[in-house]
Amino acid sequence: MNICIYGASGNELAQEYFDDAFALGQRMAENRHALVFGGGNGGLMGACARGAASKSGEIIGIAPRFFDEPGVLFPACSRFVYTETMRERKAAMEAESGAFIVLPGGIGTFEEFFEILTLKQLGRHAKPIAVLNTLGYYGDLLRMLETAVSGGFLSRSCLALFALCDTPEEALQHVLTAPVVTGSVRRIADYTRK
């Protein structure tokens, strides 16, 4: 299976984040799953790619051409797909992948997670989503989503569309064994005014 990972591109992070990202890449390669990612050489994206490369895994990098500068992109991809825009990049990553694992990250990672979750809620895909909660990083995000549910802003069923996982092994296991759970395109009517 091709598994897309989203994650931080920055390097000033606690070592545990890098260790989990590297271990995830290794586990994916050991189990013959290809890594699809944003092509970055740094941060958790790069750590995951290095983990996959350490076990001779297949690595598919996808990035806009304006990122193609010295040191920015991971140099050992099996295949690299260039896009013109960030929007095209996300669409290509989604199209290449059968599942998604969200590593800790910043605003770009949040945006990628919420877009792929929204598309699943709207029934546009049925691919499993795991969120790797290294050092409890996503605990506050889950609390925010619970607040949205209790306030009536979000259906509780949306929280069943992804799994919060504490280890790389758990995240990989989830995307490989998760039952198909989707939203419904008919839900679009819930958001339109009469």
Coordinates of N, CA and C in Angstrom, one line a residue:
M1 N 0.8 -1.2 0.0 CA 0.0 0.0 0.0 C 0.9 1.2 0.0
N2 N 0.5 2.3 -0.7 CA 1.1 3.6 -0.6 C 0.5 4.3 0.5
I3 N 1.3 4.8 1.5 CA 0.9 5.5 2.7 C 1.4 6.9 2.7
C4 N 0.6 7.9 2.7 CA 1.0 9.3 2.8 C 1.2 9.7 4.2
I5 N 2.3 10.4 4.5 CA 2.6 10.9 5.8 C 2.6 12.5 5.6
Y6 N 2.0 13.1 6.6 CA 2.1 14.6 6.7 C 2.9 14.8 8.0
G7 N 3.7 15.9 8.0 CA 4.4 16.2 9.3 C 5.3 17.4 9.1
A8 N 5.9 17.8 10.3 CA 6.7 19.0 10.4 C 7.9 19.0 9.4
S9 N 8.2 20.2 8.9 CA 9.4 20.3 8.1 C 10.5 21.0 8.9
G10 N 10.2 21.5 10.1 CA 11.2 22.1 10.9 C 12.1 21.2 11.6
N11 N 13.3 21.6 12.0 CA 14.3 20.8 12.6 C 14.5 21.0 14.1
E12 N 13.9 22.1 14.7 CA 14.1 22.4 16.1 C 13.1 21.7 17.0
L13 N 13.1 20.4 17.0 CA 12.1 19.6 17.7 C 12.7 18.7 18.6
A14 N 12.0 18.2 19.6 CA 12.5 17.2 20.5 C 12.9 15.9 19.8
Q15 N 13.9 15.2 20.2 CA 14.4 14.1 19.5 C 13.4 13.0 19.4
E16 N 12.5 12.8 20.4 CA 11.4 11.8 20.3 C 10.6 11.9 19.1
Y17 N 10.3 13.1 18.6 CA 9.5 13.2 17.4 C 10.3 12.7 16.2
F18 N 11.6 12.9 16.1 CA 12.4 12.4 15.0 C 12.5 10.9 15.1
D19 N 12.6 10.4 16.3 CA 12.7 8.9 16.5 C 11.5 8.2 16.0
D20 N 10.3 8.7 16.4 CA 9.1 8.1 16.0 C 8.9 8.2 14.5
A21 N 9.2 9.3 13.9 CA 9.1 9.4 12.4 C 10.0 8.5 11.7
F22 N 11.3 8.4 12.2 CA 12.2 7.4 11.6 C 11.7 6.0 11.7
A23 N 11.2 5.6 12.9 CA 10.8 4.3 13.1 C 9.6 4.0 12.2
L24 N 8.7 4.9 12.0 CA 7.5 4.7 11.1 C 8.0 4.4 9.7
G25 N 9.0 5.2 9.2 CA 9.5 4.9 7.9 C 10.1 3.6 7.8
Q26 N 10.8 3.1 8.8 CA 11.4 1.8 8.8 C 10.4 0.7 8.8
R27 N 9.3 0.9 9.6 CA 8.3 -0.2 9.7 C 7.5 -0.3 8.3
M28 N 7.3 0.9 7.7 CA 6.6 0.9 6.4 C 7.4 0.1 5.4
A29 N 8.7 0.4 5.4 CA 9.6 -0.3 4.4 C 9.7 -1.7 4.7
E30 N 9.9 -2.1 5.9 CA 10.0 -3.5 6.3 C 8.7 -4.3 5.9
N31 N 7.6 -3.6 5.9 CA 6.4 -4.3 5.5 C 6.0 -4.0 4.0
R32 N 6.9 -3.5 3.3 CA 6.8 -3.3 1.8 C 5.6 -2.3 1.5
H33 N 5.5 -1.3 2.3 CA 4.5 -0.2 2.0 C 5.3 1.0 1.6
A34 N 4.9 1.6 0.5 CA 5.6 2.8 -0.1 C 5.3 4.0 0.7
L35 N 6.2 4.9 0.9 CA 6.0 6.2 1.6 C 5.7 7.3 0.5
V36 N 4.6 8.0 0.7 CA 4.3 9.1 -0.1 C 4.4 10.3 0.8
F37 N 5.2 11.3 0.5 CA 5.3 12.5 1.4 C 5.6 13.7 0.6
G38 N 5.7 14.8 1.3 CA 5.9 16.1 0.6 C 7.3 16.4 0.1
G39 N 8.1 15.4 0.2 CA 9.4 15.5 -0.5 C 10.5 16.2 0.3
G40 N 10.2 16.7 1.5 CA 11.2 17.5 2.2 C 12.3 16.7 2.8
N41 N 13.5 17.3 2.9 CA 14.7 16.7 3.4 C 14.8 16.9 4.9
G42 N 14.1 17.9 5.4 CA 14.2 18.2 6.9 C 13.0 17.8 7.7
G43 N 13.1 18.1 8.9 CA 12.0 17.8 9.8 C 11.6 16.4 9.9
L44 N 10.3 16.2 10.3 CA 9.8 14.8 10.5 C 9.6 14.1 9.1
M45 N 9.3 14.9 8.1 CA 9.2 14.3 6.7 C 10.5 13.7 6.4
G46 N 11.6 14.4 6.5 CA 12.9 13.9 6.2 C 13.3 12.7 7.0
A47 N 12.9 12.7 8.3 CA 13.3 11.6 9.2 C 12.5 10.4 8.8
C48 N 11.3 10.5 8.4 CA 10.5 9.3 8.0 C 11.1 8.8 6.7
A49 N 11.4 9.6 5.8 CA 12.0 9.2 4.5 C 13.4 8.5 4.8
R50 N 14.2 9.0 5.7 CA 15.4 8.4 6.0 C 15.2 7.0 6.6
G51 N 14.2 6.9 7.4 CA 13.8 5.6 8.0 C 13.5 4.6 6.9
A52 N 12.7 5.0 6.0 CA 12.3 4.1 4.9 C 13.5 3.8 4.0
A53 N 14.3 4.8 3.8 CA 15.5 4.5 2.9 C 16.5 3.5 3.6
S54 N 16.6 3.6 5.0 CA 17.5 2.7 5.7 C 17.1 1.2 5.6
K55 N 15.8 1.0 5.1 CA 15.4 -0.4 4.9 C 15.0 -0.6 3.4
S56 N 15.6 0.2 2.6 CA 15.4 0.1 1.1 C 14.0 0.2 0.7
G57 N 13.2 1.0 1.3 CA 11.8 1.2 1.0 C 11.6 2.1 -0.2
E58 N 10.4 2.0 -0.8 CA 10.0 2.8 -1.9 C 9.6 4.2 -1.3
I59 N 10.1 5.2 -1.9 CA 9.8 6.6 -1.4 C 9.4 7.5 -2.6
I60 N 8.2 8.0 -2.5 CA 7.6 8.9 -3.5 C 7.5 10.3 -2.9
G61 N 8.3 11.2 -3.4 CA 8.3 12.6 -3.0 C 7.4 13.4 -4.0
I62 N 6.7 14.3 -3.4 CA 5.8 15.2 -4.2 C 6.0 16.6 -3.7
A63 N 6.4 17.5 -4.5 CA 6.6 18.9 -4.1 C 6.5 19.9 -5.3
P64 N 6.1 21.1 -5.0 CA 6.1 22.1 -6.1 C 7.5 22.4 -6.5
R65 N 7.6 22.8 -7.8 CA 8.9 23.1 -8.3 C 9.7 24.2 -7.6
F66 N 9.0 25.1 -7.0 CA 9.7 26.2 -6.3 C 10.4 25.7 -5.0
F67 N 10.2 24.5 -4.6 CA 10.9 23.9 -3.5 C 12.2 23.3 -3.9
D68 N 12.5 23.2 -5.2 CA 13.6 22.5 -5.8 C 14.9 23.4 -5.7
E69 N 15.4 23.5 -4.5 CA 16.6 24.3 -4.2 C 17.5 23.4 -3.4
P70 N 18.8 23.7 -3.4 CA 19.8 22.9 -2.7 C 19.4 22.6 -1.2
G71 N 19.4 21.4 -0.9 CA 19.2 21.0 0.5 C 17.7 20.9 1.0
V72 N 16.8 21.3 0.2 CA 15.4 21.4 0.6 C 14.7 20.0 0.4
L73 N 14.9 19.4 -0.7 CA 14.2 18.1 -1.0 C 15.0 16.9 -0.7
F74 N 14.4 15.8 -0.3 CA 15.0 14.6 0.0 C 15.7 14.0 -1.2
P75 N 17.0 13.7 -1.2 CA 17.7 13.3 -2.4 C 17.5 11.9 -2.9
A76 N 17.0 11.0 -2.0 CA 17.0 9.6 -2.3 C 15.6 9.0 -2.6
C77 N 14.8 9.8 -3.2 CA 13.4 9.3 -3.5 C 13.5 8.3 -4.7
S78 N 12.6 7.3 -4.6 CA 12.5 6.3 -5.7 C 11.9 7.0 -6.9
R79 N 11.0 7.9 -6.6 CA 10.3 8.7 -7.7 C 10.0 10.1 -7.1
F80 N 10.1 11.1 -8.0 CA 9.7 12.4 -7.5 C 8.7 13.0 -8.5
V81 N 7.7 13.6 -7.9 CA 6.6 14.2 -8.7 C 6.6 15.7 -8.4
Y82 N 6.8 16.5 -9.5 CA 6.8 17.9 -9.3 C 5.5 18.5 -9.7
T83 N 5.0 19.4 -8.9 CA 3.7 20.1 -9.2 C 4.0 21.6 -9.3
E84 N 3.1 22.4 -9.8 CA 3.3 23.8 -9.9 C 2.8 24.5 -8.6
T85 N 1.8 24.0 -7.9 CA 1.3 24.7 -6.7 C 1.2 23.8 -5.5
M86 N 1.0 24.3 -4.4 CA 0.8 23.6 -3.1 C -0.5 22.8 -3.2
R87 N -1.5 23.4 -3.8 CA -2.8 22.7 -4.0 C -2.7 21.5 -4.9
E88 N -1.9 21.6 -6.0 CA -1.7 20.4 -6.8 C -0.9 19.4 -6.1
R89 N 0.0 19.8 -5.2 CA 0.8 18.9 -4.4 C -0.1 18.0 -3.5
K90 N -1.0 18.6 -2.8 CA -1.9 17.9 -1.9 C -2.8 16.9 -2.7
A91 N -3.3 17.4 -3.8 CA -4.1 16.5 -4.7 C -3.3 15.3 -5.2
A92 N -2.1 15.5 -5.6 CA -1.2 14.4 -6.0 C -0.9 13.4 -4.9
M93 N -0.7 14.0 -3.7 CA -0.4 13.1 -2.6 C -1.6 12.2 -2.2
E94 N -2.8 12.8 -2.3 CA -4.0 12.1 -2.0 C -4.2 11.0 -3.1
A95 N -4.0 11.4 -4.4 CA -4.3 10.4 -5.4 C -3.3 9.2 -5.4
E96 N -2.1 9.5 -4.9 CA -1.0 8.4 -4.9 C -1.2 7.5 -3.7
S97 N -2.1 7.8 -2.7 CA -2.1 7.1 -1.4 C -3.3 6.4 -1.2
G98 N -3.2 5.3 -0.4 CA -4.3 4.5 0.0 C -4.6 4.7 1.5
A99 N -3.8 5.5 2.2 CA -4.0 5.7 3.6 C -3.1 6.9 4.0
F100 N -3.4 7.5 5.2 CA -2.7 8.7 5.7 C -2.3 8.6 7.1
I101 N -1.1 9.0 7.4 CA -0.6 9.1 8.8 C -0.2 10.5 9.0
V102 N -0.7 11.1 10.0 CA -0.4 12.5 10.4 C 0.6 12.5 11.5
L103 N 1.8 13.0 11.3 CA 2.8 13.1 12.3 C 2.6 14.5 13.0
P104 N 3.3 14.8 14.1 CA 3.2 16.1 14.7 C 3.7 17.1 13.7
G105 N 3.1 18.3 13.6 CA 3.5 19.3 12.7 C 2.8 20.7 13.0
G106 N 3.1 21.6 12.2 CA 2.6 23.0 12.4 C 1.3 23.2 11.5
I107 N 1.2 24.5 11.1 CA 0.0 24.9 10.4 C -0.2 24.2 9.1
G108 N 0.8 23.9 8.4 CA 0.7 23.1 7.1 C 0.2 21.7 7.3
T109 N 0.7 21.1 8.4 CA 0.2 19.7 8.7 C -1.2 19.7 9.2
F110 N -1.6 20.7 10.0 CA -3.0 20.9 10.5 C -3.9 21.0 9.3
E111 N -3.5 21.8 8.3 CA -4.3 22.1 7.1 C -4.5 20.8 6.3
E112 N -3.4 20.1 6.2 CA -3.5 18.8 5.4 C -4.4 17.8 6.1
F113 N -4.2 17.7 7.4 CA -5.1 16.8 8.2 C -6.6 17.2 8.1
F114 N -6.9 18.4 8.3 CA -8.3 18.8 8.2 C -8.9 18.7 6.8
E115 N -8.1 18.9 5.8 CA -8.6 18.8 4.5 C -8.9 17.3 4.2
I116 N -8.0 16.4 4.5 CA -8.2 15.0 4.2 C -9.4 14.5 5.1
L117 N -9.5 15.0 6.3 CA -10.6 14.6 7.2 C -11.9 15.1 6.6
T118 N -11.9 16.3 6.2 CA -13.2 16.9 5.6 C -13.6 16.1 4.4
L119 N -12.7 15.8 3.5 CA -13.0 15.0 2.3 C -13.6 13.7 2.7
K120 N -13.1 13.1 3.8 CA -13.6 11.8 4.2 C -15.0 11.9 4.8
Q121 N -15.2 13.0 5.5 CA -16.5 13.2 6.1 C -17.6 13.5 5.0
L122 N -17.1 14.1 3.9 CA -18.0 14.3 2.8 C -18.2 13.2 1.9
G123 N -17.5 12.1 2.2 CA -17.6 10.8 1.4 C -16.8 10.9 0.1
R124 N -15.8 11.7 0.0 CA -15.0 11.8 -1.2 C -13.9 10.8 -1.2
H125 N -13.6 10.1 -0.1 CA -12.7 9.0 -0.1 C -13.0 8.2 1.2
A126 N -12.5 7.0 1.2 CA -12.8 6.1 2.3 C -11.4 5.5 2.9
K127 N -10.4 6.3 2.7 CA -9.0 5.9 3.1 C -8.8 6.1 4.6
P128 N -8.2 5.1 5.3 CA -7.9 5.3 6.7 C -7.0 6.4 7.1
I129 N -7.2 7.0 8.2 CA -6.4 8.1 8.7 C -6.0 7.8 10.1
A130 N -4.7 7.9 10.4 CA -4.1 7.8 11.7 C -3.4 9.0 12.1
V131 N -3.5 9.4 13.3 CA -2.8 10.6 13.8 C -1.8 10.1 14.9
L132 N -0.5 10.3 14.6 CA 0.5 9.8 15.6 C 0.7 10.9 16.7
N133 N 0.4 10.5 17.9 CA 0.3 11.4 19.0 C 1.6 11.3 19.9
T134 N 2.8 11.4 19.2 CA 4.0 11.4 20.0 C 4.1 12.5 21.1
L135 N 4.5 12.1 22.3 CA 4.6 12.9 23.4 C 3.2 13.7 23.7
G136 N 2.1 13.0 23.3 CA 0.8 13.7 23.6 C 0.6 14.9 22.8
Y137 N 1.3 15.1 21.7 CA 1.2 16.3 20.9 C -0.2 16.7 20.5
Y138 N -1.0 15.8 20.1 CA -2.3 16.1 19.5 C -3.4 16.0 20.6
G139 N -3.1 15.9 21.9 CA -4.1 15.9 22.9 C -5.0 17.1 22.9
D140 N -4.3 18.3 22.8 CA -5.1 19.5 22.8 C -6.0 19.6 21.6
L141 N -5.6 19.1 20.4 CA -6.4 19.1 19.2 C -7.6 18.3 19.4
L142 N -7.4 17.1 20.0 CA -8.6 16.2 20.3 C -9.5 16.9 21.2
R143 N -9.0 17.6 22.3 CA -9.9 18.3 23.2 C -10.7 19.4 22.5
M144 N -10.0 20.1 21.5 CA -10.7 21.1 20.7 C -11.9 20.5 19.9
L145 N -11.6 19.3 19.3 CA -12.6 18.7 18.5 C -13.8 18.2 19.4
E146 N -13.4 17.7 20.6 CA -14.5 17.3 21.6 C -15.3 18.5 22.0
T147 N -14.7 19.7 22.1 CA -15.4 20.9 22.4 C -16.4 21.3 21.3
A148 N -15.9 21.1 20.1 CA -16.7 21.4 18.9 C -17.9 20.4 18.8
V149 N -17.7 19.2 19.2 CA -18.8 18.2 19.3 C -19.8 18.7 20.3
S150 N -19.3 18.9 21.5 CA -20.3 19.3 22.6 C -21.0 20.6 22.4
G151 N -20.4 21.5 21.6 CA -21.1 22.7 21.2 C -22.0 22.6 20.0
G152 N -22.0 21.5 19.4 CA -22.9 21.3 18.2 C -22.3 21.7 16.9
F153 N -21.0 22.0 16.9 CA -20.3 22.5 15.7 C -19.9 21.3 14.8
L154 N -19.8 20.1 15.4 CA -19.2 18.9 14.7 C -20.0 17.7 15.2
S155 N -20.2 16.8 14.2 CA -20.9 15.6 14.5 C -19.9 14.6 15.2
R156 N -20.4 13.9 16.3 CA -19.5 12.9 16.9 C -19.0 11.9 16.0
S157 N -19.8 11.6 14.9 CA -19.4 10.6 14.0 C -18.1 11.0 13.2
C158 N -17.8 12.2 13.2 CA -16.6 12.7 12.5 C -15.3 12.2 13.3
L159 N -15.4 12.1 14.6 CA -14.3 11.6 15.4 C -13.9 10.1 15.1
A160 N -14.9 9.4 14.5 CA -14.6 8.0 14.2 C -13.9 7.8 12.9
L161 N -13.7 9.0 12.2 CA -13.1 8.9 10.8 C -11.6 8.9 10.9
F162 N -11.0 9.0 12.1 CA -9.5 8.9 12.2 C -9.2 8.2 13.6
A163 N -8.0 7.8 13.8 CA -7.6 7.2 15.1 C -6.4 7.9 15.6
L164 N -6.4 8.2 16.9 CA -5.3 8.9 17.6 C -4.4 7.7 18.1
C165 N -3.2 7.6 17.7 CA -2.3 6.5 18.0 C -1.1 7.0 18.7
D166 N -0.6 6.2 19.7 CA 0.5 6.6 20.6 C 1.9 6.2 20.0
T167 N 1.9 5.2 19.1 CA 3.2 4.7 18.6 C 3.2 4.6 17.1
P168 N 4.3 4.6 16.5 CA 4.4 4.3 15.0 C 3.7 3.0 14.6
E169 N 4.0 2.0 15.5 CA 3.4 0.7 15.2 C 1.9 0.7 15.2
E170 N 1.3 1.4 16.2 CA -0.1 1.5 16.3 C -0.7 2.2 15.1
A171 N 0.0 3.3 14.7 CA -0.5 4.1 13.6 C -0.5 3.3 12.3
L172 N 0.6 2.5 12.1 CA 0.7 1.7 10.9 C -0.4 0.6 10.9
Q173 N -0.5 0.0 12.1 CA -1.5 -1.1 12.3 C -2.9 -0.6 12.0
H174 N -3.2 0.6 12.4 CA -4.6 1.2 12.2 C -4.8 1.3 10.7
V175 N -3.9 1.9 10.0 CA -4.2 2.2 8.5 C -4.3 0.9 7.7
L176 N -3.6 -0.1 8.2 CA -3.7 -1.4 7.5 C -4.9 -2.3 7.8
T177 N -5.5 -2.0 9.0 CA -6.6 -2.9 9.4 C -7.9 -2.2 9.7
A178 N -7.9 -0.9 9.5 CA -9.1 -0.1 9.9 C -10.3 -0.5 9.0
P179 N -11.5 -0.6 9.6 CA -12.7 -0.8 8.7 C -13.0 0.4 7.9
V180 N -13.7 0.2 6.8 CA -14.0 1.4 6.0 C -15.1 2.2 6.7
V181 N -14.8 3.4 7.0 CA -15.7 4.3 7.6 C -15.7 5.6 6.8
T182 N -16.9 6.0 6.3 CA -16.9 7.3 5.5 C -18.0 8.1 6.0
G183 N -18.0 9.4 5.6 CA -19.1 10.3 5.8 C -20.1 10.0 4.7
S184 N -20.9 11.0 4.4 CA -21.9 10.8 3.3 C -22.0 12.1 2.5
V185 N -21.9 12.0 1.2 CA -22.1 13.2 0.4 C -23.3 13.9 0.7
R186 N -24.4 13.2 1.1 CA -25.7 13.8 1.4 C -25.5 14.8 2.6
R187 N -24.5 14.7 3.4 CA -24.3 15.6 4.5 C -24.0 17.1 4.0
I188 N -23.6 17.2 2.7 CA -23.4 18.6 2.2 C -24.7 19.4 2.5
A189 N -25.9 18.8 2.4 CA -27.1 19.5 2.6 C -27.2 20.1 4.0
D190 N -26.5 19.4 4.9 CA -26.5 20.0 6.3 C -25.9 21.3 6.4
Y191 N -25.0 21.7 5.5 CA -24.3 22.9 5.5 C -24.9 24.1 4.7
T192 N -26.0 23.8 4.0 CA -26.6 24.8 3.1 C -27.8 25.3 3.7
R193 N -28.0 26.6 3.5 CA -29.2 27.2 4.1 C -30.4 27.0 3.1
K194 N -31.6 26.9 3.7 CA -32.8 26.7 2.9 C -33.4 28.1 2.6

